[in-house]
Amino acid sequence: MRVLYPDIEPYEHGMLDVGDGHEIYWELSGNPSGKPAVFLHGGPGGGCGVHTRCFFDPAVYRICTFDQRGCNRSTPNASDDWAASIVCNDTPHLVGDVEKLRAHLGIDKWGVVLGGSWGSTLGLAYAQTHPDRLEALVLRGCFLFMPDEVDNLFQNGHQALNQPEAWAGYEEHIRSTPGEWEVERTNLLAAYYKRLRSDDSDVRNAAARAFVSYELSVSTTFPNSKKKDRVLSTPEILVPFALFEAHYMLNNGFLRRGQLLDDVGKIAHLPITIVHGRCDFVCRPEAAYRLWCALDKKAKLEIVDGAGHSDTEVGIVDALVRATDELRSA
């Protein structure tokens, strides 16, 4: 089993003005002359953790990680100004940010684009928009924004059947806070979105904690209380995570229905590796299989038995590190 490469510190970092009042935080680590690789974090709004640098061999790769609009170290952060953070915060603008960052760093092509969860969505959208600006694509925990994916995760509770107490807590927050439960129960995402944009910070933060607590509860095969406590107690991570997930889910990821599957022909020439946990209750394995079939089964698909959604799962780490290692000399 492969493990993450040892922790490394970035050798360069900065803020990039991408327009619309947004500046995104970026950093570079690994080999300054190496093969360019970029990591696209999940959420939307999850931000990059220090472990995200460690999926790549630092002796070979020039590793770029960055925080997407409105979250973590990028500004404005949704926990400080949700209204400003949500301006032009959509998939086409985030695709544009990846391209602006590539040009800013003087990179001709990304050697590897690695995206997980929402990052897999963004990675696909970027590759299909700029297929000549990357050499390989690695996707983990695919999410294609098909209606059943959104509903099963955030509306009908089917995704959480293995953890009914987590779903009960998700529903209970809406039921027990001011609102019209009989109406709001038919669109729980909209009910959360309303609270997450409240003028009352206590209402916003309480909704964010309930929303994120549910998702983190179903993200791993074994509870990760340390990570959950850290996220729930850090507003600059917690609030963007909840707000932008609701924002994107309600708007179908700002994508045409079936767009990512319809446009796979644009990336058929690329080496593509798809990694998905068999026990992923956030993003269903069916999404990875749909994508693989749309690619005429020519991509590499690895369904990891015993693994859930998180990129810290042992089997997921093993598969992703092997994937980036295999691409070192490609």
Coordinates of C-alpha atoms in Angstrom, one line a residue:
M1 CA 0.0 0.0 0.0
R2 CA 1.3 3.4 -0.9
V3 CA 1.2 6.3 1.5
L4 CA 1.4 10.0 1.2
Y5 CA 4.8 11.5 0.5
P6 CA 6.3 13.3 3.5
D7 CA 5.0 16.7 4.5
I8 CA 6.7 19.5 2.7
E9 CA 6.6 23.3 2.9
P10 CA 5.8 25.5 -0.1
Y11 CA 8.8 27.4 -1.5
E12 CA 6.6 30.1 -3.0
H13 CA 3.1 31.5 -2.4
G14 CA 1.0 34.5 -3.3
M15 CA -2.4 36.0 -4.0
L16 CA -3.7 36.3 -7.6
D17 CA -6.4 38.9 -8.5
V18 CA -8.8 37.0 -10.7
G19 CA -11.3 39.8 -11.0
D20 CA -14.9 40.3 -9.7
G21 CA -13.4 41.4 -6.3
H22 CA -11.7 38.0 -5.7
E23 CA -8.1 37.1 -4.9
I24 CA -7.1 33.4 -4.7
Y25 CA -4.3 32.1 -2.5
W26 CA -1.8 29.8 -4.3
E27 CA 1.4 28.0 -3.3
L28 CA 4.1 26.0 -5.0
S29 CA 6.0 23.1 -3.5
G30 CA 8.3 20.2 -4.6
N31 CA 10.7 20.6 -7.5
P32 CA 10.7 24.2 -9.0
S33 CA 11.9 22.7 -12.3
G34 CA 9.6 19.7 -12.2
K35 CA 6.5 18.5 -14.0
P36 CA 3.6 20.9 -13.2
A37 CA 0.8 19.4 -11.3
V38 CA -2.3 21.1 -9.8
F39 CA -4.6 19.9 -7.1
L40 CA -8.3 20.9 -7.2
H41 CA -9.9 20.7 -3.8
G42 CA -13.4 19.6 -3.0
G43 CA -16.5 21.3 -1.6
P44 CA -17.1 23.6 -3.3
G45 CA -15.5 25.7 -0.6
G46 CA -13.4 23.0 1.1
G47 CA -10.0 24.7 0.6
C48 CA -6.7 22.9 0.4
G49 CA -5.1 21.2 3.4
V50 CA -1.4 20.6 3.8
H51 CA -1.8 16.9 2.9
T52 CA -2.9 17.8 -0.7
R53 CA 0.8 18.5 -1.6
C54 CA 1.7 15.0 -0.6
F55 CA -0.1 13.1 -3.4
F56 CA 2.8 13.9 -5.7
D57 CA 6.5 12.9 -5.7
P58 CA 8.2 16.2 -4.6
A59 CA 11.4 15.3 -6.4
V60 CA 9.6 15.1 -9.7
Y61 CA 6.6 17.4 -9.5
R62 CA 6.2 21.2 -9.3
I63 CA 3.1 21.1 -7.1
C64 CA 0.5 23.8 -7.2
T65 CA -2.3 24.0 -4.7
F66 CA -4.7 26.8 -4.3
D67 CA -7.9 27.9 -2.5
Q68 CA -10.9 28.5 -4.8
R69 CA -12.9 31.7 -4.7
G70 CA -14.4 32.7 -1.3
C71 CA -12.8 30.0 0.9
N72 CA -9.9 29.3 3.2
R73 CA -7.1 31.8 2.5
S74 CA -8.7 33.4 -0.6
T75 CA -10.5 36.7 -0.2
P76 CA -13.2 37.7 0.5
N77 CA -13.9 34.7 2.6
A78 CA -17.6 33.7 3.0
S79 CA -17.3 33.8 6.8
D80 CA -16.4 37.5 6.6
D81 CA -18.6 38.6 3.7
W82 CA -20.9 36.0 2.2
A83 CA -22.5 38.4 -0.2
A84 CA -19.2 39.5 -1.8
S85 CA -17.8 35.9 -1.7
I86 CA -20.7 34.6 -3.8
V87 CA -20.3 37.2 -6.6
C88 CA -19.3 35.4 -9.9
N89 CA -18.7 32.2 -7.9
D90 CA -19.7 29.6 -10.4
T91 CA -18.1 26.8 -12.5
P92 CA -17.1 28.9 -15.6
H93 CA -15.4 31.5 -13.4
L94 CA -13.5 28.8 -11.4
V95 CA -12.4 27.1 -14.7
G96 CA -11.2 30.6 -15.7
D97 CA -9.3 30.9 -12.4
V98 CA -7.4 27.7 -13.1
E99 CA -6.4 29.0 -16.5
K100 CA -5.4 32.4 -15.1
L101 CA -3.2 30.7 -12.5
R102 CA -1.5 28.5 -15.1
A103 CA -0.7 31.6 -17.1
H104 CA 0.4 33.6 -14.1
L105 CA 2.9 30.8 -13.1
G106 CA 4.3 30.6 -16.6
I107 CA 3.2 27.0 -17.1
D108 CA 2.6 25.9 -20.7
K109 CA 0.6 22.8 -19.7
W110 CA -0.3 21.1 -16.5
G111 CA 1.4 17.7 -16.5
V112 CA -1.3 16.4 -14.2
V113 CA -4.6 17.8 -13.0
L114 CA -5.8 16.0 -9.9
G115 CA -9.3 16.7 -8.6
G116 CA -11.4 15.1 -5.9
S117 CA -15.1 15.2 -5.2
W118 CA -16.2 18.7 -6.4
G119 CA -12.6 19.0 -7.6
S120 CA -13.3 16.1 -10.0
T121 CA -16.2 18.1 -11.4
L122 CA -14.0 21.2 -11.8
G123 CA -11.2 19.1 -13.3
L124 CA -13.6 17.7 -15.9
A125 CA -15.0 21.1 -16.7
Y126 CA -11.5 22.6 -17.0
A127 CA -10.2 19.8 -19.2
Q128 CA -13.2 20.0 -21.5
T129 CA -12.8 23.7 -21.8
H130 CA -9.0 23.7 -22.2
P131 CA -8.1 20.2 -23.5
D132 CA -4.8 21.5 -24.9
R133 CA -3.6 22.8 -21.5
L134 CA -3.1 19.5 -19.6
E135 CA -1.4 16.2 -20.3
A136 CA -3.2 13.9 -17.9
L137 CA -6.3 13.9 -15.6
V138 CA -6.7 12.0 -12.3
L139 CA -10.2 12.1 -10.7
R140 CA -11.3 10.9 -7.3
G141 CA -14.8 10.5 -5.9
C142 CA -16.6 11.7 -9.1
F143 CA -19.6 14.0 -9.0
L144 CA -21.3 14.8 -12.3
F145 CA -24.2 16.9 -11.1
M146 CA -26.8 14.5 -12.4
P147 CA -30.2 15.2 -10.6
D148 CA -30.2 11.8 -8.8
E149 CA -26.7 12.6 -7.3
V150 CA -27.9 15.9 -5.8
D151 CA -31.2 14.5 -4.5
N152 CA -29.7 11.4 -3.0
L153 CA -27.1 13.4 -1.0
F154 CA -29.1 16.4 0.1
Q155 CA -32.9 15.9 -0.5
N156 CA -34.2 12.4 -0.1
G157 CA -31.6 10.9 2.2
H158 CA -30.9 7.8 0.2
Q159 CA -27.2 8.4 0.3
A160 CA -27.2 8.3 4.1
L161 CA -29.2 5.1 4.6
N162 CA -26.1 3.6 6.2
Q163 CA -26.0 6.5 8.8
P164 CA -29.6 7.4 9.6
E165 CA -28.7 9.4 12.6
A166 CA -26.6 11.8 10.4
W167 CA -29.6 12.3 8.1
A168 CA -31.9 12.8 11.1
G169 CA -29.7 15.6 12.3
Y170 CA -29.6 17.2 8.9
E171 CA -33.4 17.3 8.7
E172 CA -33.9 18.2 12.4
H173 CA -32.0 21.5 12.0
I174 CA -34.5 22.7 9.5
R175 CA -37.4 21.3 11.4
S176 CA -36.4 23.0 14.7
T177 CA -35.4 26.4 13.4
P178 CA -37.9 29.2 12.4
G179 CA -39.5 28.4 9.0
E180 CA -42.4 26.5 7.5
W181 CA -41.4 22.9 7.9
E182 CA -44.1 21.4 5.7
V183 CA -42.9 23.5 2.8
E184 CA -39.2 23.5 3.5
R185 CA -39.0 19.7 3.8
T186 CA -39.7 19.5 0.1
N187 CA -36.5 21.5 -0.7
L188 CA -34.1 21.1 2.2
L189 CA -31.2 22.6 0.2
A190 CA -33.1 25.8 -0.4
A191 CA -34.0 25.9 3.3
Y192 CA -30.3 25.6 4.3
Y193 CA -29.3 28.2 1.6
K194 CA -31.8 30.7 3.1
R195 CA -30.3 30.3 6.6
L196 CA -26.7 30.3 5.3
R197 CA -27.4 33.8 3.8
S198 CA -29.1 35.2 6.9
D199 CA -28.1 38.6 8.2
D200 CA -27.8 36.9 11.6
S201 CA -24.4 35.4 12.0
D202 CA -25.7 32.9 14.7
V203 CA -28.2 31.6 12.2
R204 CA -25.6 31.3 9.5
N205 CA -23.1 29.5 11.7
A206 CA -25.6 27.1 13.2
A207 CA -26.9 26.1 9.7
A208 CA -23.3 25.7 8.5
R209 CA -22.5 23.4 11.4
A210 CA -25.5 21.2 10.8
F211 CA -24.9 21.0 7.1
V212 CA -21.2 20.2 7.3
S213 CA -21.6 17.9 10.3
Y214 CA -24.0 15.8 8.2
E215 CA -21.6 15.6 5.2
L216 CA -18.5 14.8 7.3
S217 CA -20.4 12.1 9.1
V218 CA -21.0 10.2 5.8
S219 CA -17.6 11.0 4.2
T220 CA -15.5 8.3 5.9
T221 CA -15.9 4.6 6.6
F222 CA -14.6 5.2 10.1
P223 CA -15.4 8.4 12.0
N224 CA -12.7 11.1 11.9
S225 CA -13.6 13.2 15.0
K226 CA -10.4 15.2 14.9
K227 CA -11.1 16.5 11.4
K228 CA -14.7 17.1 12.1
D229 CA -14.0 19.1 15.3
R230 CA -11.4 21.2 13.5
V231 CA -13.7 22.1 10.6
L232 CA -16.7 22.8 12.8
S233 CA -14.7 25.1 15.0
T234 CA -13.0 27.1 12.2
P235 CA -15.5 29.6 10.6
E236 CA -13.3 30.4 7.6
I237 CA -13.4 26.7 6.6
L238 CA -16.9 25.8 7.9
V239 CA -19.0 28.7 6.4
P240 CA -17.7 28.6 2.8
F241 CA -17.9 24.8 2.8
A242 CA -21.7 24.9 3.6
L243 CA -22.6 28.1 1.7
F244 CA -20.9 27.1 -1.6
E245 CA -22.1 23.5 -1.6
A246 CA -25.7 24.7 -1.2
H247 CA -25.1 27.4 -3.8
Y248 CA -23.7 25.0 -6.4
M249 CA -26.1 22.2 -5.7
L250 CA -29.1 24.4 -6.1
N251 CA -27.8 25.6 -9.4
N252 CA -26.9 22.2 -10.8
G253 CA -23.2 23.1 -10.6
F254 CA -23.8 25.9 -13.1
L255 CA -23.7 23.1 -15.8
R256 CA -26.1 22.0 -18.4
R257 CA -27.7 18.7 -17.4
G258 CA -25.4 15.9 -18.6
Q259 CA -22.8 18.4 -19.8
L260 CA -19.8 16.6 -18.4
L261 CA -20.8 13.3 -19.9
D262 CA -21.8 14.8 -23.3
D263 CA -18.5 16.5 -23.7
V264 CA -16.1 13.6 -22.9
G265 CA -15.1 13.5 -26.6
K266 CA -13.1 16.6 -26.0
I267 CA -10.8 14.8 -23.6
A268 CA -10.7 11.3 -25.2
H269 CA -7.0 11.8 -26.1
L270 CA -5.9 12.3 -22.5
P271 CA -4.7 9.6 -20.1
I272 CA -7.5 9.6 -17.4
T273 CA -7.5 7.7 -14.1
I274 CA -10.7 7.5 -12.1
V275 CA -10.5 6.4 -8.4
H276 CA -13.6 5.9 -6.4
G277 CA -14.4 4.3 -3.0
R278 CA -16.8 1.4 -3.1
C279 CA -18.4 2.7 0.1
D280 CA -18.5 6.3 -0.9
F281 CA -21.8 7.7 0.4
V282 CA -21.2 11.3 -0.7
C283 CA -20.5 10.7 -4.4
R284 CA -21.9 7.4 -5.6
P285 CA -19.7 4.9 -7.4
E286 CA -22.3 4.9 -10.1
A287 CA -21.0 8.4 -11.2
A288 CA -17.5 7.0 -11.8
Y289 CA -18.9 4.1 -13.7
R290 CA -21.1 6.4 -15.9
L291 CA -18.1 8.5 -16.7
W292 CA -16.0 5.5 -17.5
C293 CA -18.6 4.2 -19.9
A294 CA -19.0 7.6 -21.5
L295 CA -15.2 7.4 -22.2
D296 CA -15.8 4.1 -24.0
K297 CA -14.1 2.3 -21.0
K298 CA -10.8 3.6 -22.2
A299 CA -9.9 5.4 -19.0
K300 CA -8.4 3.5 -16.0
L301 CA -11.1 2.9 -13.4
E302 CA -10.2 1.7 -9.9
I303 CA -13.1 1.1 -7.5
V304 CA -11.4 0.8 -4.1
D305 CA -13.1 -1.8 -1.9
G306 CA -13.6 -0.8 1.7
A307 CA -13.0 2.9 1.1
G308 CA -15.4 5.8 1.5
H309 CA -15.3 9.3 0.1
S310 CA -12.5 11.1 1.9
D311 CA -9.1 11.4 0.3
T312 CA -7.5 10.5 3.6
E313 CA -8.9 6.9 3.3
V314 CA -6.0 4.4 3.2
G315 CA -7.1 2.8 0.0
I316 CA -7.8 6.1 -1.8
V317 CA -4.4 7.4 -0.8
D318 CA -2.8 4.3 -2.2
A319 CA -4.6 4.5 -5.5
L320 CA -4.0 8.3 -6.0
V321 CA -0.3 8.1 -5.2
R322 CA 0.1 5.1 -7.6
A323 CA -1.7 7.2 -10.2
T324 CA 0.6 10.2 -9.9
D325 CA 3.7 8.0 -9.7
E326 CA 2.7 6.2 -13.0
L327 CA 2.4 9.6 -14.7
R328 CA 5.8 10.9 -13.6
S329 CA 7.6 10.0 -16.8
A330 CA 4.5 10.0 -19.1

